[in-house]
PDB file of C-alpha atoms in Angstrom:
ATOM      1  CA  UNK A   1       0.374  27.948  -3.064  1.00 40.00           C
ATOM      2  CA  UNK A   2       3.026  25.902  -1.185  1.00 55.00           C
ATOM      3  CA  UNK A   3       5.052  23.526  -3.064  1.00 75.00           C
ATOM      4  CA  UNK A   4       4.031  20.083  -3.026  1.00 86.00           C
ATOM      5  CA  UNK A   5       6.825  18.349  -1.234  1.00 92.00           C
ATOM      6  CA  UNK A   6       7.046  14.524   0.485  1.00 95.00           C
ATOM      7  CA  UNK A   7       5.983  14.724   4.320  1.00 95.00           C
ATOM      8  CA  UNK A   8       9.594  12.233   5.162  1.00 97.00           C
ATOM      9  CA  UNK A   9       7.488  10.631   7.868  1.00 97.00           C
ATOM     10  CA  UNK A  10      10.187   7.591   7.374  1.00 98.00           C
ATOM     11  CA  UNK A  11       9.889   4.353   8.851  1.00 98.00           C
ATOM     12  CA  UNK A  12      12.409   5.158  11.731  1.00 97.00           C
ATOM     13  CA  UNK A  13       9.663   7.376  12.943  1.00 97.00           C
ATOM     14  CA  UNK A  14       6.547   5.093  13.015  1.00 98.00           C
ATOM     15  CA  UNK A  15       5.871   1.783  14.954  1.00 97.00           C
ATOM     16  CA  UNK A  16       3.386  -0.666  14.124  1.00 96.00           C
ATOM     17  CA  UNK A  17       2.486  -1.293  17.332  1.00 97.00           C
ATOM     18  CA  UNK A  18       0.774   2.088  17.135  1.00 98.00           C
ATOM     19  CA  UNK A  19      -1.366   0.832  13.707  1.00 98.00           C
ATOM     20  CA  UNK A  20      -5.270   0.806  14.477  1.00 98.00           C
ATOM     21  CA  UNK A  21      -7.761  -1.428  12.693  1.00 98.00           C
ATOM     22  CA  UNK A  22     -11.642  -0.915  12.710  1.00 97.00           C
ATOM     23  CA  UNK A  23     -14.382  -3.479  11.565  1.00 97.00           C
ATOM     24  CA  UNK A  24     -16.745  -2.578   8.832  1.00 98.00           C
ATOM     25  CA  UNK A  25     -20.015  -5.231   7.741  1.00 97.00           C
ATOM     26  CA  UNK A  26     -22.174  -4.483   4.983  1.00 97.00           C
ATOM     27  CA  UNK A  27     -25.453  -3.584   5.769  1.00 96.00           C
ATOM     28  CA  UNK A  28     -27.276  -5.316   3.125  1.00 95.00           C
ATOM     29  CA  UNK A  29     -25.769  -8.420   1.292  1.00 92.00           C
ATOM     30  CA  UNK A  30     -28.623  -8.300  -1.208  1.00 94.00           C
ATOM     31  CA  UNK A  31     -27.339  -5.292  -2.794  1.00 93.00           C
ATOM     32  CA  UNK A  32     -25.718  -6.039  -6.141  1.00 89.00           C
ATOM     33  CA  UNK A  33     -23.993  -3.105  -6.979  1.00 91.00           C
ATOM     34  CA  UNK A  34     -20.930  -1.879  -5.445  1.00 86.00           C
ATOM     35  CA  UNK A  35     -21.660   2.167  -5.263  1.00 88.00           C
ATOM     36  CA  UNK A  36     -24.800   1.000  -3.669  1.00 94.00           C
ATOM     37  CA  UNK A  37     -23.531  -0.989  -0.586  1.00 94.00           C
ATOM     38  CA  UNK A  38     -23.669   0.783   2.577  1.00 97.00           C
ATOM     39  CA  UNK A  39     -21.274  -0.262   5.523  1.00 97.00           C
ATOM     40  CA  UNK A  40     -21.345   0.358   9.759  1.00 97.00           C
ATOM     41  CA  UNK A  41     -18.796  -0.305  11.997  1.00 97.00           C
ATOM     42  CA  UNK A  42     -19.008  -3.168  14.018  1.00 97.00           C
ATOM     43  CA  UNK A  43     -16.801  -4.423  17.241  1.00 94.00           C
ATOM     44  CA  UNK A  44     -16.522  -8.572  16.142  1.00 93.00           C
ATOM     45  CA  UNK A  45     -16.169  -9.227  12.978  1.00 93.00           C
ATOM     46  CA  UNK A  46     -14.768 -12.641  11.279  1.00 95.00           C
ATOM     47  CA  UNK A  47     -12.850 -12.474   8.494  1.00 96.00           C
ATOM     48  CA  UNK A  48     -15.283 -15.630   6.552  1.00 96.00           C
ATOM     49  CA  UNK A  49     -18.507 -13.646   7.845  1.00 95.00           C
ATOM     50  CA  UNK A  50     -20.217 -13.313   4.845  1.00 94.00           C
ATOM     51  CA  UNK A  51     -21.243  -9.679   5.618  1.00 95.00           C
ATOM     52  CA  UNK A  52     -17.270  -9.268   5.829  1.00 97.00           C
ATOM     53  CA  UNK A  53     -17.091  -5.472   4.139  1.00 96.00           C
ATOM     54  CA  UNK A  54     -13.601  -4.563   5.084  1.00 97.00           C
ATOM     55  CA  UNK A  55     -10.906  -3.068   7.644  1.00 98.00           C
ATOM     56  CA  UNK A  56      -9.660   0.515   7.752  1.00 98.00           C
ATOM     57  CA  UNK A  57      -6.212   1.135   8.626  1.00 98.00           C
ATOM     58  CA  UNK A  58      -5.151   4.007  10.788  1.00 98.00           C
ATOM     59  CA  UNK A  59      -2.116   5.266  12.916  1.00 98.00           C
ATOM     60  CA  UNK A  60      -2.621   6.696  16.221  1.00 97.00           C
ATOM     61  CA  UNK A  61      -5.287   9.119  15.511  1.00 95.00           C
ATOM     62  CA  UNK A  62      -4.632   9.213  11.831  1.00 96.00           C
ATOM     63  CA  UNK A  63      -7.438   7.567   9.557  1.00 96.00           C
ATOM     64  CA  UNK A  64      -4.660   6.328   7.571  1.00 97.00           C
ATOM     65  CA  UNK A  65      -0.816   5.152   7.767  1.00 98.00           C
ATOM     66  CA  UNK A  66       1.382   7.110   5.746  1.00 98.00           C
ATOM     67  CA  UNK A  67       5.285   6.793   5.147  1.00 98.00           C
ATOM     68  CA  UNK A  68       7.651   8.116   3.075  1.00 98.00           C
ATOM     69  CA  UNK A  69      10.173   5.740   1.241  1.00 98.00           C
ATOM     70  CA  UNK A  70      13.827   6.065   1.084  1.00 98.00           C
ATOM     71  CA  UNK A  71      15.040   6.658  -2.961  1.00 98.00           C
ATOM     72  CA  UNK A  72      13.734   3.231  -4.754  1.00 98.00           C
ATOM     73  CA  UNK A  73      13.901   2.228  -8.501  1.00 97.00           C
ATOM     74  CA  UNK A  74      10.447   2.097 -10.276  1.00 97.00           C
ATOM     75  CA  UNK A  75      11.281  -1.196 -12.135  1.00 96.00           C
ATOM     76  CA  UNK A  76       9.015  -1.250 -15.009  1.00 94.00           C
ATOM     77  CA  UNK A  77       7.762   2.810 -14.790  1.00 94.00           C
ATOM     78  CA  UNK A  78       3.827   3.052 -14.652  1.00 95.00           C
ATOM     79  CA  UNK A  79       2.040  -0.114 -15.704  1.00 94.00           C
ATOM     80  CA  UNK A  80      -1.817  -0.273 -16.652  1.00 93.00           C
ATOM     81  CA  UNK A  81      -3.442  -3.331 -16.062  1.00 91.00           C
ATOM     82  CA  UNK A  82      -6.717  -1.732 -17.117  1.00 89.00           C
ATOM     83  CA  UNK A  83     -10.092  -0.894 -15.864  1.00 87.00           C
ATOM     84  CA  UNK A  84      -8.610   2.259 -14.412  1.00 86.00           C
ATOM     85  CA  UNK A  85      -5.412  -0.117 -12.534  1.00 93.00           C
ATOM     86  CA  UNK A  86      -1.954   1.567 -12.522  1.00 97.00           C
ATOM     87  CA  UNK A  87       0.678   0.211 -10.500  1.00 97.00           C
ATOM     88  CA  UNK A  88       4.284   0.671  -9.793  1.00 97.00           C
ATOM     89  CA  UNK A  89       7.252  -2.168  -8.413  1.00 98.00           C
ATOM     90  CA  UNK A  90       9.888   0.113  -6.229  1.00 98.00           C
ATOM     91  CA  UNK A  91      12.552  -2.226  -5.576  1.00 98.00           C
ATOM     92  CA  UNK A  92      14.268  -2.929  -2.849  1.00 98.00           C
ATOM     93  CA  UNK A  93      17.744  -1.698  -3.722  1.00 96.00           C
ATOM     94  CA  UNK A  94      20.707  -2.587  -1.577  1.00 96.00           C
ATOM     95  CA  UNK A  95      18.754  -3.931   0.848  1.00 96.00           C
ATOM     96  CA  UNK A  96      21.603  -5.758   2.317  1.00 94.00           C
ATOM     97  CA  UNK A  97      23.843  -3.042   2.285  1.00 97.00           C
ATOM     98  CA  UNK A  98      21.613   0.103   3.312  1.00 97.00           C
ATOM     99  CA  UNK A  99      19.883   0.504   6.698  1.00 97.00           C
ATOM    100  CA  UNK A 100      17.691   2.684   5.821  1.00 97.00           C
ATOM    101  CA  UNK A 101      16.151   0.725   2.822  1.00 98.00           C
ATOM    102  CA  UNK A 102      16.481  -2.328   5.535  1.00 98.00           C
ATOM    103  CA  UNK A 103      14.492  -0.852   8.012  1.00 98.00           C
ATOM    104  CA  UNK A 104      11.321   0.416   5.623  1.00 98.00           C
ATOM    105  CA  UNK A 105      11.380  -3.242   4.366  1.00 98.00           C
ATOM    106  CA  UNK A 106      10.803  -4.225   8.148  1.00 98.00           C
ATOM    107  CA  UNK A 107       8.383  -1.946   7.969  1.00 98.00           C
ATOM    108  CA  UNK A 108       6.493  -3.067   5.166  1.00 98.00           C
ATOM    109  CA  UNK A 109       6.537  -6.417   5.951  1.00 98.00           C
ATOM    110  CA  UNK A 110       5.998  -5.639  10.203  1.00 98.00           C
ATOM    111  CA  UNK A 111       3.029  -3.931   9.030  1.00 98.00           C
ATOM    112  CA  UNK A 112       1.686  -7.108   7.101  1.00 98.00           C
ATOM    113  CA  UNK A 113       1.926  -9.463  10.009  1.00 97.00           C
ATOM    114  CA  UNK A 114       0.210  -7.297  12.102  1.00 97.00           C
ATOM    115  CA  UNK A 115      -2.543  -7.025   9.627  1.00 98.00           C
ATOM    116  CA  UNK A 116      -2.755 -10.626   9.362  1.00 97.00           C
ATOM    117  CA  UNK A 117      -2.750 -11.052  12.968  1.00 97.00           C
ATOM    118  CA  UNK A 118      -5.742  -9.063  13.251  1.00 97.00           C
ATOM    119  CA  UNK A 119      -7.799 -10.894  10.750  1.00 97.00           C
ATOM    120  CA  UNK A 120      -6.980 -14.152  12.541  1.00 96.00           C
ATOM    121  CA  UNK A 121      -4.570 -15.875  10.071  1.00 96.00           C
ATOM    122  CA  UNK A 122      -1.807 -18.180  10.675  1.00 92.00           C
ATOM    123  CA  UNK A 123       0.714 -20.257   9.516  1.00 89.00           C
ATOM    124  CA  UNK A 124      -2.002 -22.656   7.974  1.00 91.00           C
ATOM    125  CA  UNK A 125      -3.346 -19.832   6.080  1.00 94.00           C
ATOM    126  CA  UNK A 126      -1.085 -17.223   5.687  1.00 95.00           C
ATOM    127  CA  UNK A 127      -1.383 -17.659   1.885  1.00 96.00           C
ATOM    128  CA  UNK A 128      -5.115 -16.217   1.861  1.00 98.00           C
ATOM    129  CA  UNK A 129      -3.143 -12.387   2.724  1.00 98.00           C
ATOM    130  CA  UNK A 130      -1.437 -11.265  -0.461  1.00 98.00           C
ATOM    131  CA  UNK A 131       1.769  -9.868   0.066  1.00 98.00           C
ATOM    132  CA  UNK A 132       2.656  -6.247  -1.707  1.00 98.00           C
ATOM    133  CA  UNK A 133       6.366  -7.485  -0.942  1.00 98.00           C
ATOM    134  CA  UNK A 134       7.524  -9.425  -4.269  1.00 97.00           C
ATOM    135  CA  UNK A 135      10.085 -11.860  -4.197  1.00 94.00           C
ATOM    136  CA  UNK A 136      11.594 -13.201  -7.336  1.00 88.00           C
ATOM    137  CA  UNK A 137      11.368 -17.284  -7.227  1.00 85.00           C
ATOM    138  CA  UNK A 138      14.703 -17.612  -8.717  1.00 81.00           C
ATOM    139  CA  UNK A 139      16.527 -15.449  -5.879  1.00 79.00           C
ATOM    140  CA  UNK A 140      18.081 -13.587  -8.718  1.00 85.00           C
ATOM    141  CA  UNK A 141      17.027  -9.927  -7.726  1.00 90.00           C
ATOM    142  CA  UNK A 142      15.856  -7.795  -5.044  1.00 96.00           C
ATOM    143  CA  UNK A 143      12.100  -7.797  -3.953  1.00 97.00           C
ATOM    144  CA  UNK A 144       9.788  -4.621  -4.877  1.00 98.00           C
ATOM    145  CA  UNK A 145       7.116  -3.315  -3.959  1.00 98.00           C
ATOM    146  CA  UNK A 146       4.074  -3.147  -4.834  1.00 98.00           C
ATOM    147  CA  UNK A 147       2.136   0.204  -5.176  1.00 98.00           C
ATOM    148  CA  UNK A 148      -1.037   1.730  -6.696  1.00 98.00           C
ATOM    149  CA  UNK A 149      -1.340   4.833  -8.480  1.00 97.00           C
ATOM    150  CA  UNK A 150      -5.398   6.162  -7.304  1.00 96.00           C
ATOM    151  CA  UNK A 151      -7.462   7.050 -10.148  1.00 94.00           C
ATOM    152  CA  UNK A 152     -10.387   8.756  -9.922  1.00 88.00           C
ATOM    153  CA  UNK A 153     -12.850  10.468 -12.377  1.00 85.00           C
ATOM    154  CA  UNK A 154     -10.584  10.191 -14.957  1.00 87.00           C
ATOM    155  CA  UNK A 155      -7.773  11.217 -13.158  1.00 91.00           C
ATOM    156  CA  UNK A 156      -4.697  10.644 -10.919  1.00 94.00           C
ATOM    157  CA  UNK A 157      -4.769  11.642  -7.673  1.00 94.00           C
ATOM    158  CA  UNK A 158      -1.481  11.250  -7.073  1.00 96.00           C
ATOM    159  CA  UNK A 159       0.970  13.897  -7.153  1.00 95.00           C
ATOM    160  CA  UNK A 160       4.472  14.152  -8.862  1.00 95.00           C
ATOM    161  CA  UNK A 161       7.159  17.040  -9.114  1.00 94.00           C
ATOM    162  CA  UNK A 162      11.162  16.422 -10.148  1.00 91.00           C
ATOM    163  CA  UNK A 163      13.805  18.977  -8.725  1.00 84.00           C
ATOM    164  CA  UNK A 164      15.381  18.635 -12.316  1.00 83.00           C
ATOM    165  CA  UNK A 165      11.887  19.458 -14.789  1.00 78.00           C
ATOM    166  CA  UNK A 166       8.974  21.162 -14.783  1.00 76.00           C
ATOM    167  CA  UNK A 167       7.743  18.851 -17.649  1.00 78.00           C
ATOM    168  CA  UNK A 168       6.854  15.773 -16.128  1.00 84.00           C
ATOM    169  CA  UNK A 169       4.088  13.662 -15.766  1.00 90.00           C
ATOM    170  CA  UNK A 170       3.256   9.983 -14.902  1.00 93.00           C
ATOM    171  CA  UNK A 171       3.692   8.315 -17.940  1.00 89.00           C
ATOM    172  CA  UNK A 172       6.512   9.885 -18.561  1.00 89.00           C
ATOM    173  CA  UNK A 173       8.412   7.706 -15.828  1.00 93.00           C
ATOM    174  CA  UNK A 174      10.843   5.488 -17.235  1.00 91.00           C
ATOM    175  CA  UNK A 175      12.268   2.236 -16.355  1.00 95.00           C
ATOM    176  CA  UNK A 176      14.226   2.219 -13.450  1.00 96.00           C
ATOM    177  CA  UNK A 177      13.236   6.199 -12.570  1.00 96.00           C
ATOM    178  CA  UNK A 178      14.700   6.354  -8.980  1.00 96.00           C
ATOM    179  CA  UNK A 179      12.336   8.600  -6.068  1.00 97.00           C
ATOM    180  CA  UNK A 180      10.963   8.583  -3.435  1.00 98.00           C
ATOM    181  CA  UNK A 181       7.296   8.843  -2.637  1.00 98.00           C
ATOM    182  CA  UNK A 182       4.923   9.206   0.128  1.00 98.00           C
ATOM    183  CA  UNK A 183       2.367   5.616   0.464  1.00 98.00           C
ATOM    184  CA  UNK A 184      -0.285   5.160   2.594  1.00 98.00           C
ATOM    185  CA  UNK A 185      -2.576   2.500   3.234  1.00 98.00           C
ATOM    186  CA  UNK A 186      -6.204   3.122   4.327  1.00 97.00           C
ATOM    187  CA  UNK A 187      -7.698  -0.526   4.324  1.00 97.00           C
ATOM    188  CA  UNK A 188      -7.866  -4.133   3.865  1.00 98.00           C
ATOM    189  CA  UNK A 189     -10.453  -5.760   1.934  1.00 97.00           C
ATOM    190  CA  UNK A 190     -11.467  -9.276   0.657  1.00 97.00           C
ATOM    191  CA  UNK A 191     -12.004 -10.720  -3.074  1.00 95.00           C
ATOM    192  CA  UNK A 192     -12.458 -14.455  -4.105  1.00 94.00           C
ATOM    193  CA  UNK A 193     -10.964 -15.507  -0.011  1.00 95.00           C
ATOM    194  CA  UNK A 194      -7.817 -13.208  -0.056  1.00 97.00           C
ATOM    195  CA  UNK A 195      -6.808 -10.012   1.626  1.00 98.00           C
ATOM    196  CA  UNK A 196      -5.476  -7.752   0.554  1.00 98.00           C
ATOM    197  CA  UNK A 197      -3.575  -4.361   2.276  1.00 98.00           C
ATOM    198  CA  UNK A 198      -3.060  -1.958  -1.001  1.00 98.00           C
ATOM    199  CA  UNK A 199       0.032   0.365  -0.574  1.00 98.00           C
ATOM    200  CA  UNK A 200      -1.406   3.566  -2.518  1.00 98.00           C
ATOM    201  CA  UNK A 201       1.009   6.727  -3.569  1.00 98.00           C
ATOM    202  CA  UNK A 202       0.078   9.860  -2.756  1.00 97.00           C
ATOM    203  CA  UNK A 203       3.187  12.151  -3.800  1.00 97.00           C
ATOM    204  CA  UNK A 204       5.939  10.967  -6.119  1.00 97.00           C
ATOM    205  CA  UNK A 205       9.409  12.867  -6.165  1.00 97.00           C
ATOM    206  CA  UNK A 206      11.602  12.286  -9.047  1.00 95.00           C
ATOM    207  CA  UNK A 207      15.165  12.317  -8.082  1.00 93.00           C
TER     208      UNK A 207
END
């Protein structure tokens, strides 16, 4: 079995002009339940259709957009915010000082506006796209990141090895645990008249 490893497709290597979108309605607004709904891809689409199912997000002939970030600082280590929700906030360190963290940020937030841009939005209603870049309000600290953990029949299916322990698992990352990890994204959807463009982790090295 090979090792599971990062792919270190890093932002250098990936433009989002090459990011493709595709249109998805839902067949039948009358269904109630979510596991239920049935989708088809459609060519126009507006984003207040009320048959609006959601976007997928792919890269060149990828289904989905995948990077790999530079070493980052899980803030608060694996948070639950139930239902089956675990997130993570990589922060931004140095981002000032380092070009590589500088340029994945441009990424991140390149890859937003391009989103957004798609859907139609602008400056009069930016606000209904949620942002996975936080900022704090006080200008105190570096931004993060926002980034869900998949899970999935009980499970994670998101992978983690350290170069330092066999022993590890995801709640056993602390506080300000630096790594690096492979994200993707793989669609935007609406809730309650906001989008939203979930960064998801696939692999997680501990470093």
């Amino acid at each position: 079995m090979n090792k599971i490893q990062c792919k270190y497709i890093t932002a250098e290597k990936l433009s989002p002009d090459n990011l493709r979108f595709k249109r998805y309605k839902c067949d039948d607004m009358s269904v109630i339940k979510m596991n239920d709904k049935t989708y088809s891809e459609c060519n126009e689409l507006d984003k207040d259709c009320p048959c609006f199912g959601y976007i997928t997000v792919g890269y060149l002939k990828n289904p989905h957009l995948y990077v790999t970030t530079p070493v980052m600082k899980c803030l608060f280590g694996v948070q639950n915010k139930g239902g089956g929700n675990f997130q993570m906030n990589l922060q931004f360190t140095d981002l000032e000082e380092d070009p590589n963290m500088r340029q994945f940020y441009d990424f991140i937030e390149s890859c937003e506006f391009y989103a957004m841009r798609y859907l139609g939005l602008d400056e009069n209603d930016s606000d209904r796209f949620i942002s996975q870049i936080y900022h704090d309000k006080k200008g105190m600290y570096e931004p993060n990141l926002n980034v869900k953990l998949p899970f999935q029949y009980n499970q994670f299916t998101t992978d983690l090895y350290s170069d330092f322990s066999s022993g590890v698992n995801i709640f056993s990352i602390n506080k300000f645990q630096k790594m690096e990890c492979d994200l993707y994204v793989d669609r935007i959807w609406r809730m309650n008249d906001k989008f939203y463009m979930k960064w998801k982790c696939k692999i997680i090295h501990l470093v």
